[in-house]
Each structure stands twice: as structure tokens, then as C-alpha cells.
């Protein structure tokens, strides 16, 4: 089951004060970016947050799950937890702060026909 656009819209609305957040559609699901870093996946209308110690400290109950087959465990942030925009924002910001900056992409070389 693919994630509905309404789910993405609701999460982004809840996180309006979090900072520079964007999403990117991939294979019918979404990656959530914070200032260019992938910090979470939204799959099957569920939020899977990259596990960090700072986010773990903020969670009342740690629930894990796999966003897609073969993935490692992520923190599963339940829909009930989405209601508290302030706590959700704090989780997102804490996770982003704990993750390394994104690696810059190398420029592709263009092939020229001679």
C-alpha cells in the first residue's frame, strides 16, 4: 500500500516550525529530508525515523519497525504521536542534529561524441 499524499501533507503541516523539511517520492513511498539529510521514511502511511540516541531519549515508548523489506530497524512514530506537533518537531530536530551532514554529490562527467 503506497503512502497517500494526504499523509505527507499532514506531517509537513505538523512540522511547519521544524525548519527546512522536504519530501521526495521514491517507489510510491517517501523520504523525509531535513536540510538535505534523509532523516526518515514515510512508508504505508507510517513514519519511520532514523534511530539516534537523542531521539530515543525523547521517546516515551520505543517502537521499532522496518520501512521496507531488508531495511534495518527504524523508530516507528505512531500516528497518535503525530498529533503533538511540538514533540514531533523536537524529535525531527534532535534526529537531524545527531546525523552527519549529507555527502556532496560528485558532478557527472558528460560524454561527448567525437
XYZ file of C-alpha atoms in Angstrom:
114
model
C 0.000 0.000 0.000
C 1.530 3.310 -1.057
C 1.530 6.357 1.176
C -1.261 8.831 0.476
C -0.456 12.440 -0.384
C -2.756 13.479 2.471
C -0.423 11.777 4.948
C 2.557 13.725 3.625
C 0.611 16.979 3.681
C -0.500 16.393 7.288
C 3.018 15.557 8.524
C 4.522 18.597 6.810
C 1.769 20.775 8.274
C 2.511 19.428 11.765
C 6.214 20.164 11.218
C 5.911 23.702 9.838
C 8.080 25.119 12.633
C 10.774 22.437 12.367
C 12.910 24.101 9.712
C 13.874 23.186 6.145
C 11.862 19.985 5.538
C 11.221 18.428 2.150
C 9.989 15.092 0.893
C 10.930 13.067 -2.141
C 8.797 10.360 -3.649
C 10.591 7.073 -4.203
C 8.935 3.851 -5.343
C 5.499 5.001 -4.174
C 6.834 5.923 -0.734
C 8.655 8.981 0.592
C 11.928 10.065 2.146
C 11.815 12.976 4.593
C 14.758 15.383 4.366
C 15.856 17.960 6.913
C 18.298 20.479 5.472
C 19.312 17.961 2.813
C 19.708 14.984 5.197
C 17.478 11.932 4.968
C 16.105 11.616 8.486
C 13.028 9.448 7.996
C 10.943 7.392 5.605
C 7.189 7.535 5.236
C 6.001 4.141 4.073
C 2.494 2.688 4.128
C 1.293 5.887 5.831
C 3.723 5.312 8.734
C 6.674 7.438 9.882
C 9.985 5.621 10.320
C 12.600 7.854 11.966
C 16.315 7.075 11.739
C 17.409 5.771 15.133
C 19.612 8.096 17.196
C 20.307 8.249 20.913
C 18.963 11.797 21.116
C 15.620 10.747 19.623
C 15.496 7.632 21.831
C 15.791 9.872 24.898
C 12.724 11.837 23.784
C 10.506 8.826 23.098
C 8.148 7.687 25.844
C 7.993 4.210 24.359
C 10.454 2.956 21.754
C 8.729 1.052 18.972
C 10.780 -0.113 16.004
C 9.908 -1.356 12.554
C 11.260 -1.760 9.056
C 10.105 0.771 6.458
C 10.652 -1.733 3.624
C 11.824 -5.354 3.284
C 15.518 -5.742 4.001
C 15.819 -2.425 5.839
C 17.329 -2.035 9.284
C 15.071 -1.127 12.204
C 13.903 2.475 12.496
C 11.903 4.177 15.228
C 8.236 3.830 14.322
C 6.485 7.061 15.259
C 2.808 6.185 15.583
C 0.029 8.343 14.172
C -1.052 9.209 17.732
C 2.353 10.828 18.272
C 1.879 12.987 15.171
C -0.835 14.943 16.991
C 1.710 16.628 19.286
C 3.367 18.940 16.757
C 5.810 20.337 19.320
C 7.118 16.912 20.359
C 7.231 15.711 16.741
C 9.254 18.812 15.814
C 11.633 18.158 18.710
C 12.119 14.536 17.563
C 12.847 15.595 13.989
C 15.313 18.294 15.040
C 17.103 16.013 17.535
C 17.480 13.311 14.900
C 18.798 15.745 12.302
C 21.310 17.205 14.760
C 22.667 13.731 15.573
C 23.175 12.698 11.951
C 26.246 13.614 9.898
C 25.870 16.183 7.121
C 24.950 14.817 3.697
C 27.862 13.939 1.463
C 28.110 16.231 -1.546
C 27.288 14.604 -4.847
C 30.071 14.430 -7.383
C 29.451 16.102 -10.683
C 28.867 13.702 -13.528
C 31.189 13.773 -16.477
C 29.412 14.323 -19.739
C 30.185 12.027 -22.595
C 30.938 13.671 -25.850
C 30.658 12.025 -29.205
C 33.651 12.587 -31.413
